[in-house]
Short mmCIF file of C-alpha atoms in Angstrom, two decimals:
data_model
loop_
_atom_site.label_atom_id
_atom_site.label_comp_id
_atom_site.label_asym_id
_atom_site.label_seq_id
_atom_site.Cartn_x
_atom_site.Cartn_y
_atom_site.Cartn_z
CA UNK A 1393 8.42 -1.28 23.28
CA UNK A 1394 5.89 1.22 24.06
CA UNK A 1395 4.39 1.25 20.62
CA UNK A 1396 4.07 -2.17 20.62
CA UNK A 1397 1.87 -2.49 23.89
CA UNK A 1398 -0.53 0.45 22.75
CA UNK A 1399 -0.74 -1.24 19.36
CA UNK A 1400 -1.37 -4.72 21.74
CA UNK A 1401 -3.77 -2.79 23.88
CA UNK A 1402 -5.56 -0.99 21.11
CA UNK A 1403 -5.97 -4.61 19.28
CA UNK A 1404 -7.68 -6.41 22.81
CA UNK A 1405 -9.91 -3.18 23.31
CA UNK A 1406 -11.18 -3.47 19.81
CA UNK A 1407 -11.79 -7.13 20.04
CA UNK A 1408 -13.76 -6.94 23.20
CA UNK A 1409 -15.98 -3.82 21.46
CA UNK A 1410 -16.64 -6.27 18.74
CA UNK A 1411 -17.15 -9.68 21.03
CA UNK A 1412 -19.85 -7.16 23.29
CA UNK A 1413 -21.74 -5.16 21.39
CA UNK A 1414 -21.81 -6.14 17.95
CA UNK A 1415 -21.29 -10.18 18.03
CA UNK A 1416 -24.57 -10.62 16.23
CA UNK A 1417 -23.21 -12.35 12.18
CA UNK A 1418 -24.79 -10.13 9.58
CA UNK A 1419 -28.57 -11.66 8.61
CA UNK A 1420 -28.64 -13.09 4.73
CA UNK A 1421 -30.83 -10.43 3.70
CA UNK A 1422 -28.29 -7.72 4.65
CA UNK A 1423 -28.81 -5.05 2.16
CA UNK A 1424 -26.98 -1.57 3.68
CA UNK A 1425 -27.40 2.06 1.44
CA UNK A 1426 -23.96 3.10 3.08
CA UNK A 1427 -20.82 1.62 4.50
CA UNK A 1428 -17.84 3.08 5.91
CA UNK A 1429 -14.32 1.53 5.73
CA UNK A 1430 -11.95 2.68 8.00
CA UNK A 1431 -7.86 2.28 7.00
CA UNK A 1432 -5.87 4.21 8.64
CA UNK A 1433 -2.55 2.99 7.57
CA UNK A 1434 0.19 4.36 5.27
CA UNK A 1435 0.33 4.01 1.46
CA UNK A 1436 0.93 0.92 0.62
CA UNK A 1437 -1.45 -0.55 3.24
CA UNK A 1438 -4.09 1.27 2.12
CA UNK A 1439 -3.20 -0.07 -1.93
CA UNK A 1440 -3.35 -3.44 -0.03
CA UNK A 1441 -6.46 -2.94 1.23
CA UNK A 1442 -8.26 -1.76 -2.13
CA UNK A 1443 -9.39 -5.24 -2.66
CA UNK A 1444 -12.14 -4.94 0.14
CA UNK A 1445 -13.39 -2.14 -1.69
CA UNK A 1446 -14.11 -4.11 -4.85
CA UNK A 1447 -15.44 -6.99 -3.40
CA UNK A 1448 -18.37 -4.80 -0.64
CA UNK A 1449 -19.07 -3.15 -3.92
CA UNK A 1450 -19.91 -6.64 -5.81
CA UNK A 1451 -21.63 -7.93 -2.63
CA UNK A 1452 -23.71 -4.81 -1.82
CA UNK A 1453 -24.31 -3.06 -5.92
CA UNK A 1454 -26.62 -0.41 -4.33
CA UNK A 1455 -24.72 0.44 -1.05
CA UNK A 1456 -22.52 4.08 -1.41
CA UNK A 1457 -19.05 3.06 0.10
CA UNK A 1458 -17.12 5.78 1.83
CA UNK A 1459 -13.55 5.28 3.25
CA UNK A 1460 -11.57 7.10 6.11
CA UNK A 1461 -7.93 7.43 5.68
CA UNK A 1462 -5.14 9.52 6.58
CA UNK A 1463 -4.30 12.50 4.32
CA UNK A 1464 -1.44 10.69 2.81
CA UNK A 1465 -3.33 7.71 1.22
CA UNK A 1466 -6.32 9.79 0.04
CA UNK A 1467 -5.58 9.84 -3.46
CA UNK A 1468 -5.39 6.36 -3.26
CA UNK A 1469 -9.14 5.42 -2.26
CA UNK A 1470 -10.16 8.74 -4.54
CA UNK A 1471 -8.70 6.80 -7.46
CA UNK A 1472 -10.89 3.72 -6.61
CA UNK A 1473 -13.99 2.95 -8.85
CA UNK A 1474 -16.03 2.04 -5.83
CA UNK A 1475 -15.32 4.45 -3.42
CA UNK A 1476 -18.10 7.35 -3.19
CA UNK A 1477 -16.78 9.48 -1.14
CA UNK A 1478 -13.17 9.85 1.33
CA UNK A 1479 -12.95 11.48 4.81
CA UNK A 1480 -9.92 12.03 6.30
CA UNK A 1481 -8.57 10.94 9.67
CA UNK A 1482 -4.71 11.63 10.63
CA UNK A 1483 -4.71 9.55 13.82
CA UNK A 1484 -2.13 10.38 16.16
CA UNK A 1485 -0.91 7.08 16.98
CA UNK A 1486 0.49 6.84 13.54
CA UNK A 1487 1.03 10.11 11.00
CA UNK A 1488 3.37 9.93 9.45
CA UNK A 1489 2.77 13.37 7.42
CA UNK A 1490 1.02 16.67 8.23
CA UNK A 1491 -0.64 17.16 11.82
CA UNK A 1492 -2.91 14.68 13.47
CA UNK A 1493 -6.43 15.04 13.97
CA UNK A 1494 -7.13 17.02 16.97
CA UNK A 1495 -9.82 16.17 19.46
CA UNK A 1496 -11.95 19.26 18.78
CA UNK A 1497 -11.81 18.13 14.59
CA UNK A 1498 -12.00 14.30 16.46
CA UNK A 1499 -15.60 15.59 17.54
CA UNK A 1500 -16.52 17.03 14.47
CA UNK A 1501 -15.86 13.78 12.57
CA UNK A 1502 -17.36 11.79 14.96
CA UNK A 1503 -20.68 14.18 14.38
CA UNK A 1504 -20.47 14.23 10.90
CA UNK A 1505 -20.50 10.12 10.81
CA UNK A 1506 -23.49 10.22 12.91
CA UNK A 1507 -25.28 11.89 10.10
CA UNK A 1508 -24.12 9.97 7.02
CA UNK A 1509 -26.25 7.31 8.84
CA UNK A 1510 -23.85 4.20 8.10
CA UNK A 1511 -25.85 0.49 8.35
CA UNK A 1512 -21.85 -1.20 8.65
CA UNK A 1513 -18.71 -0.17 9.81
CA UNK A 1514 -15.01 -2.39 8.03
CA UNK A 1515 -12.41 -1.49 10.02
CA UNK A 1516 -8.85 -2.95 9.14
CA UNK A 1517 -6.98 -0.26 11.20
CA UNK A 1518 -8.51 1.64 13.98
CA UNK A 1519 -7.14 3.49 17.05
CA UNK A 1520 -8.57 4.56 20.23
CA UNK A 1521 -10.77 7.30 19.03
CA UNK A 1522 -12.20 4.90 16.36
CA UNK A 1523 -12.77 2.35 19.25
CA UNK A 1524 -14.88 5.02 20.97
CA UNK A 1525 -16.52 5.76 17.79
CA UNK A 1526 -17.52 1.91 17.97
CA UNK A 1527 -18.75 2.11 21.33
CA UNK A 1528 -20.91 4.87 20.56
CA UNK A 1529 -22.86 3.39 18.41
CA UNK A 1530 -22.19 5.13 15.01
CA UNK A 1531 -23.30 2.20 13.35
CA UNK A 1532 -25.52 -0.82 14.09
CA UNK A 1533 -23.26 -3.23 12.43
CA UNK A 1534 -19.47 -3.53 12.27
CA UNK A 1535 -17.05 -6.10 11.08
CA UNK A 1536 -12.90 -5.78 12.97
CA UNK A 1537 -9.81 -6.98 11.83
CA UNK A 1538 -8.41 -6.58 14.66
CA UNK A 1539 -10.83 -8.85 16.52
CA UNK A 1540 -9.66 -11.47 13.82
CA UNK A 1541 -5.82 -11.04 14.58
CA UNK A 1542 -6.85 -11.66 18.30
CA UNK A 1543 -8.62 -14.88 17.49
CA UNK A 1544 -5.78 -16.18 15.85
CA UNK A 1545 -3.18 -15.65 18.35
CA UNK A 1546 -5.43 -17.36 20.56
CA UNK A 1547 -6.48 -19.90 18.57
CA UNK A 1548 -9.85 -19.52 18.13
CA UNK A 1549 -9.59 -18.57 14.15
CA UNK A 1550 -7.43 -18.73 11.92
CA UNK A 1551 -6.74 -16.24 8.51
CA UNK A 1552 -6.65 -18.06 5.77
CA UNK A 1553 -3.66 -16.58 4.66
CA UNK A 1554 -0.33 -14.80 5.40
CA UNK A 1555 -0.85 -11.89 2.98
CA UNK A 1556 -2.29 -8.67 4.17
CA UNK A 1557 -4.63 -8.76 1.18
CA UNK A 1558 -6.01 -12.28 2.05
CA UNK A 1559 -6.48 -11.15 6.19
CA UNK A 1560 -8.02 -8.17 5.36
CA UNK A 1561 -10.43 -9.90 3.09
CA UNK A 1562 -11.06 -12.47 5.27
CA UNK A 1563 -13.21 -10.01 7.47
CA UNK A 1564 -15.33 -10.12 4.56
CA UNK A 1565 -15.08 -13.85 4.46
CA UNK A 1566 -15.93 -14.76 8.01
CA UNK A 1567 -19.00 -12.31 7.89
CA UNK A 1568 -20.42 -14.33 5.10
CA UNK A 1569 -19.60 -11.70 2.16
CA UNK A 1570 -18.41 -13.65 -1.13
CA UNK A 1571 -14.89 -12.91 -1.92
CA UNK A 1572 -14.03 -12.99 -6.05
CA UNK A 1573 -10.99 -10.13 -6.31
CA UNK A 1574 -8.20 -10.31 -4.79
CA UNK A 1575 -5.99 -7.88 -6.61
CA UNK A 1576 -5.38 -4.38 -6.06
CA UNK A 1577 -6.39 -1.41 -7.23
CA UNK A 1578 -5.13 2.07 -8.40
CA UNK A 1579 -7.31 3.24 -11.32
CA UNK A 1580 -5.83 5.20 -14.47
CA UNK A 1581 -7.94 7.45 -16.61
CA UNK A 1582 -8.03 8.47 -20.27
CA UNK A 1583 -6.61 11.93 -19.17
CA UNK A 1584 -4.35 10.04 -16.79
CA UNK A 1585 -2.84 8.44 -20.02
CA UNK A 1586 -2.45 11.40 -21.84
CA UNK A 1587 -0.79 13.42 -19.22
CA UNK A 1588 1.92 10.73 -18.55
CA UNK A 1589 2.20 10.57 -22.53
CA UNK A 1590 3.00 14.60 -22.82
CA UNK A 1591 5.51 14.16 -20.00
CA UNK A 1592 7.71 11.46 -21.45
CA UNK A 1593 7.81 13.43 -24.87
CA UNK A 1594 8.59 17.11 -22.96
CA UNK A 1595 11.26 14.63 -21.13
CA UNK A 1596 12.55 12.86 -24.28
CA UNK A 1597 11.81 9.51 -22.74
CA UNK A 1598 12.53 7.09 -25.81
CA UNK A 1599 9.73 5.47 -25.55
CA UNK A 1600 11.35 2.46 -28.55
CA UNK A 1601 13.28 1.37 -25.90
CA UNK A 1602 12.40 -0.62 -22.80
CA UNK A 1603 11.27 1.68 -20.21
CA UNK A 1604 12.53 0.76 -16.83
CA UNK A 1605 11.46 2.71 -13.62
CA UNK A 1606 13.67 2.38 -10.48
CA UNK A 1607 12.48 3.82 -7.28
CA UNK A 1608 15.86 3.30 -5.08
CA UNK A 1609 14.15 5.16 -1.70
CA UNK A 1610 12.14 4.67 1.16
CA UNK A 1611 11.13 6.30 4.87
CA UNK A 1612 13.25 3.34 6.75
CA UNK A 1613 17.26 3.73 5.82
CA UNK A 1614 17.37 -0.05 6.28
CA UNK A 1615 15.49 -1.26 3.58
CA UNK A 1616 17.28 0.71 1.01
CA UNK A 1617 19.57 -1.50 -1.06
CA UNK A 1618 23.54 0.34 -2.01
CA UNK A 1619 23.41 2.87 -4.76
CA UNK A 1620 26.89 1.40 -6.22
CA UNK A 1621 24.32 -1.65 -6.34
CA UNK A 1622 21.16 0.14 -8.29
CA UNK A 1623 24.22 1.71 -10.47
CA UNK A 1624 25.45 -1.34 -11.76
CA UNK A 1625 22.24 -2.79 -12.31
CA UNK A 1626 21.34 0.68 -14.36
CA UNK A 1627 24.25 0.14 -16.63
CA UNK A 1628 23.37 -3.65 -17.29
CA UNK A 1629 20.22 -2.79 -17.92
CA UNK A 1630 21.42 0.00 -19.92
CA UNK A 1631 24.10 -1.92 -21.81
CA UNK A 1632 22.54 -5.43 -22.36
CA UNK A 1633 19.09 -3.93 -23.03
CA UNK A 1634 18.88 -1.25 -24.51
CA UNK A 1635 16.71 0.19 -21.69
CA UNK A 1636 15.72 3.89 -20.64
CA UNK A 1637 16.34 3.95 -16.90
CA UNK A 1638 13.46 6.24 -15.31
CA UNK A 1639 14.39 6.94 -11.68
CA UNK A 1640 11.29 7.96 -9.59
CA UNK A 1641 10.83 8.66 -5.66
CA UNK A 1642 9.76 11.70 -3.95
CA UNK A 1643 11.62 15.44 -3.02
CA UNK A 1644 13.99 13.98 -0.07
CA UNK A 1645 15.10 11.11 -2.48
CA UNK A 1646 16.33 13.16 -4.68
CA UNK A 1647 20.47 12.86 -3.01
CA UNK A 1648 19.61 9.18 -3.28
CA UNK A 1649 19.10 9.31 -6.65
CA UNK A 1650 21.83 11.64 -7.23
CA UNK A 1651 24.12 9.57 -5.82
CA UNK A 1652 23.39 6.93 -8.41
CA UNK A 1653 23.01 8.99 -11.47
CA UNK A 1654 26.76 9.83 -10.18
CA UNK A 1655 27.91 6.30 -10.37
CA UNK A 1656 26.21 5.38 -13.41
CA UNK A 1657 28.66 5.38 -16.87
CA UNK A 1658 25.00 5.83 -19.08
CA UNK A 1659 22.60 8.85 -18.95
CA UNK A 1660 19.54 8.19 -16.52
CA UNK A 1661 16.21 10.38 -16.06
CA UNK A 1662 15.15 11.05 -12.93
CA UNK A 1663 12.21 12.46 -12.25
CA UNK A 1664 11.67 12.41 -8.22
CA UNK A 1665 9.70 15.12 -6.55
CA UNK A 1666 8.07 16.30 -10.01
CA UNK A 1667 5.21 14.29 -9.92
CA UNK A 1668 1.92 13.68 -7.51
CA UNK A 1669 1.08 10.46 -6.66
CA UNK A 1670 -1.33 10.23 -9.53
CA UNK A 1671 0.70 11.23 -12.26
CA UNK A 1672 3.45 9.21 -10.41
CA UNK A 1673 1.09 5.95 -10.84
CA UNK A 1674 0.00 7.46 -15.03
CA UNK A 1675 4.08 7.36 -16.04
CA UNK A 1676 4.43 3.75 -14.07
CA UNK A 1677 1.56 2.62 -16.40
CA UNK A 1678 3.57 3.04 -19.38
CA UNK A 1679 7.19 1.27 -17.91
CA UNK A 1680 7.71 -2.14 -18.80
CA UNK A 1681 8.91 -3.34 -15.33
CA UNK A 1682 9.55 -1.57 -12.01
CA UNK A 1683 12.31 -2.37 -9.85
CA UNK A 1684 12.02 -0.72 -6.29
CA UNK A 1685 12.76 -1.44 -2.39
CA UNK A 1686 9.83 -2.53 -0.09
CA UNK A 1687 7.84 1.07 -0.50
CA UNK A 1688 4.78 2.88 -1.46
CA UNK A 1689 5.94 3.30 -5.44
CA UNK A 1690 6.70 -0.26 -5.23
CA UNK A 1691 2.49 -1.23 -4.19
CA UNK A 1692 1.39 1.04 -6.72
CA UNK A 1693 3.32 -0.38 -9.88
CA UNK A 1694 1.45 -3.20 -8.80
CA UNK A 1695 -1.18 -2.14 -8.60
CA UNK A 1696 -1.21 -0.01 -12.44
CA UNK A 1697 -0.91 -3.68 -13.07
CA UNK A 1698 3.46 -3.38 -14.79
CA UNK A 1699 5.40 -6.44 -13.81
CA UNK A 1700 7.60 -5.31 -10.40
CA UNK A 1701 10.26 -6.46 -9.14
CA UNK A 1702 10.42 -5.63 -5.02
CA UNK A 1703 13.65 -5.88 -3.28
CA UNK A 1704 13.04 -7.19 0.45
CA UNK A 1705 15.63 -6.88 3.59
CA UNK A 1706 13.89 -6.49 7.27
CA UNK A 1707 10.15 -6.59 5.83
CA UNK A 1708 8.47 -9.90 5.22
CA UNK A 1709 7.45 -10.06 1.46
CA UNK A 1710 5.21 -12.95 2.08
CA UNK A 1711 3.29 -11.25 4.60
CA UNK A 1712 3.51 -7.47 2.36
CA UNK A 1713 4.95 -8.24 -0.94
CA UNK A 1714 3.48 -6.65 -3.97
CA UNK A 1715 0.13 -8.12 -5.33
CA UNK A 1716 -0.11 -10.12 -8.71
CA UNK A 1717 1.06 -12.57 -11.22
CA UNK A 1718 3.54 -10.10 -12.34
CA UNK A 1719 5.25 -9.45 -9.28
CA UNK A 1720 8.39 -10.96 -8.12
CA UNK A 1721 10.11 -10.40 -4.71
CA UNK A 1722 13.86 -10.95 -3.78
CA UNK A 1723 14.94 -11.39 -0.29
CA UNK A 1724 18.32 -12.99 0.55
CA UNK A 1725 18.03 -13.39 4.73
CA UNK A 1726 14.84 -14.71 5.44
CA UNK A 1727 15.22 -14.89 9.27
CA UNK A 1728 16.00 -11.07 9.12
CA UNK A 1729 13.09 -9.56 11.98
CA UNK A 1730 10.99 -6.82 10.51
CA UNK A 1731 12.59 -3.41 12.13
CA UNK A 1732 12.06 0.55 11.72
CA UNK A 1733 15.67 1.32 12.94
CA UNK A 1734 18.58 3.26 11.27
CA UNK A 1735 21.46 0.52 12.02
CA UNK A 1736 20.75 -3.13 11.69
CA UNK A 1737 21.29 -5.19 14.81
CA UNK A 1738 23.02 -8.08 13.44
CA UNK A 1739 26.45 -6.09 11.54
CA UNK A 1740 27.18 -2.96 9.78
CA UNK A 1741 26.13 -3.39 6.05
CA UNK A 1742 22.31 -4.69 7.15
CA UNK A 1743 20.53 -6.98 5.73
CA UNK A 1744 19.70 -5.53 2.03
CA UNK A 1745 23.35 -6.13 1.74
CA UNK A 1746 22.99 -9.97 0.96
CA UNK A 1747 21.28 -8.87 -2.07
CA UNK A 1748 23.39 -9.16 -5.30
CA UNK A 1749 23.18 -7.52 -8.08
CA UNK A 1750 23.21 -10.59 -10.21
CA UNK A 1751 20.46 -12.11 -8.55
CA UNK A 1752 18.12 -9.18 -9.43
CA UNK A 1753 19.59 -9.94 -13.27
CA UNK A 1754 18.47 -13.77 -12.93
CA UNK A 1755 14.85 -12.44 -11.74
CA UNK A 1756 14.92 -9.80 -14.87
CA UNK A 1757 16.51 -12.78 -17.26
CA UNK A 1758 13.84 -15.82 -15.85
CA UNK A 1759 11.27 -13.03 -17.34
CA UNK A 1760 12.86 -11.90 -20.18
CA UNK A 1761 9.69 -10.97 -21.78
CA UNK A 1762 9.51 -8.36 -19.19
CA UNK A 1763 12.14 -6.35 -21.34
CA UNK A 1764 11.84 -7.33 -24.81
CA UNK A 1765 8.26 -6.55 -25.28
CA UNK A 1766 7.45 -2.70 -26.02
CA UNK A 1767 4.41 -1.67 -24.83
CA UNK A 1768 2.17 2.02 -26.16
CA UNK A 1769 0.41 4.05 -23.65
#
């Protein structure tokens, strides 16, 4: 309850920074040398997010773009074509990893934005000390999401969308800056490529089979469908075709994965908590289809562009699903509130539990292509 009045709080103070001091639309002839884009979320926010990136970059060619982030999604905006340069920002009101930013390093980032001399400010997460940033002037234009999700629950604007793609672009849109991409973004290189290719052979990944990655984690217990449930679908998949299963997560997944691997009749690979995020994203390149819960792995098969298949239980995969034509969601109770706790309110097994296994084998069958095409590095 708490949390959600300093997130309510945080939203009406950053609205009334915008509606005071920078209400002014940005003139026509707008032509900034740097912008900063603050996101502050976690990783797959930030992958959703990517998008705005693309699009300041076709709007303003000759602009730099810097990002600030949290430590955890750095690698994420580092990876992006258009992004010059990434700061980091662990804001206490939601770190999920490492230390927050104290208010001595607070001041020192607050002095080193001063100099980089931004001419706009995007921010599509802020916090307090972000809000103070604001109303100290550290740039002479800004653009707010958050004054856009005020708006709209007062009815003064409306986003033109549900997505968290579409409302983060449309604080491009309402600022007059042409929108044209709307996917998202996670960019692999040549040597990218060649890592994830020495890594399946060292693994003897059979690479003249399907390659299937399954990523059967995630932070909240609740969205984390049965392993008896990923087993069984590993030994159809296995069985009827022909695939490699390639499990993937991070280090505390591992007894997850485990788990599975134990009630599995066919060999599996796993290879949780051997990989960074970018050699992570390199091996999900080469798969032929990811099937995952509502998670970070899950945003960034997406957005390596492999068809993915994301399994949805108290998240809203209209609102956060993954991004593209390849993507296909599966949720089973759609009046299921999103929630962060350990037991689910309404019985014992949650709400993942409606989930079959057979209806993730209808999505796989209604694209069989998905699993019959082979695909090189």
């Amino acid at each position: 309850m708490f949390q959600n009045l300093s997130e309510t709080l945080t939203l009406i103070a950053s609205a009334a920074v915008q509606w005071l001091f920078y209400w002014k639309r940005l003139p026509k002839d707008f032509t900034p040398k740097r912008i900063l884009v603050v996101k502050l979320d976690h990783l797959g926010d930030v992958l959703l997010a990517t998008p705005v990136f693309s699009n300041l970059s076709q709007a303003y060619p000759d602009a730099e773009l810097h990002a600030l982030t949290g430590t955890w999604s750095r690698v994420v905006l580092e990876k992006h074509p258009d992004v010059s340069k990434v700061l980091e920002y662990n804001s206490p009101a939601f770190c999920r990893t490492g230390d927050p930013t104290s208010l001595k390093q607070t001041f020192q980032l607050y002095r080193a934005l001063r100099r980089q001399k931004y001419d706009l400010m995007v921010e599509l997460r802020n916090d307090w000390r972000i809000i103070c940033f604001s109303l100290l002037r550290v740039t002479p234009k800004r653009l707010d999401r958050a004054t856009l999700q005020v708006e709209n629950k007062l009815g003064l604007a409306r986003f033109t969308g549900i997505h968290e793609t579409t409302r983060n672009l449309d604080v491009l849109d309402k600022a007059g800056i042409p929108i044209s991409i709307k996917t998202t973004t996670f960019s692999i290189t040549t040597e990218d490529k060649e890592w994830a290719s020495d890594f399946l052979t060292t693994h003897q990944i059979n690479r003249e089979r399907p390659l299937v990655a399954i990523h059967p984690g995630s932070p909240i217990p609740l969205k984390r469908w049965a392993p008896e449930r990923y087993a069984e679908l590993a030994d159809w998949l296995i069985a009827q075709k022909r695939a490699e299963i390639l499990f993937v997560g991070v280090k505390d997944e591992i007894p997850i994965i485990t788990e599975i691997q134990r009630l599995t009749r066919a060999e599996s690979i796993s290879i949780a908590g051997k990989t960074t995020l970018t050699q992570l994203a390199s091996i999900l390149h080469t798969c032929n289809v990811f099937i995952g819960n509502d998670s970070g792995p899950m945003h960034l098969a997406a957005a390596v562009g492999i068809p993915t298949v994301g399994l949805y239980g108290p998240g809203d995969p209209t609102r956060f699903g993954p991004v593209g034509a390849k993507c296909q969601t599966i949720q089973r109770k759609t009046d299921c509130p999103p929630c962060q706790g350990a037991v689910c309110r309404f019985g014992e097994d949650g709400c993942m539990s409606k989930i079959q296994v057979a209806d993730v084998i209808q999505t796989l069958e209604e694209v069989e292509y998905l699993l019959s095409e082979y695909s090189k590095i």
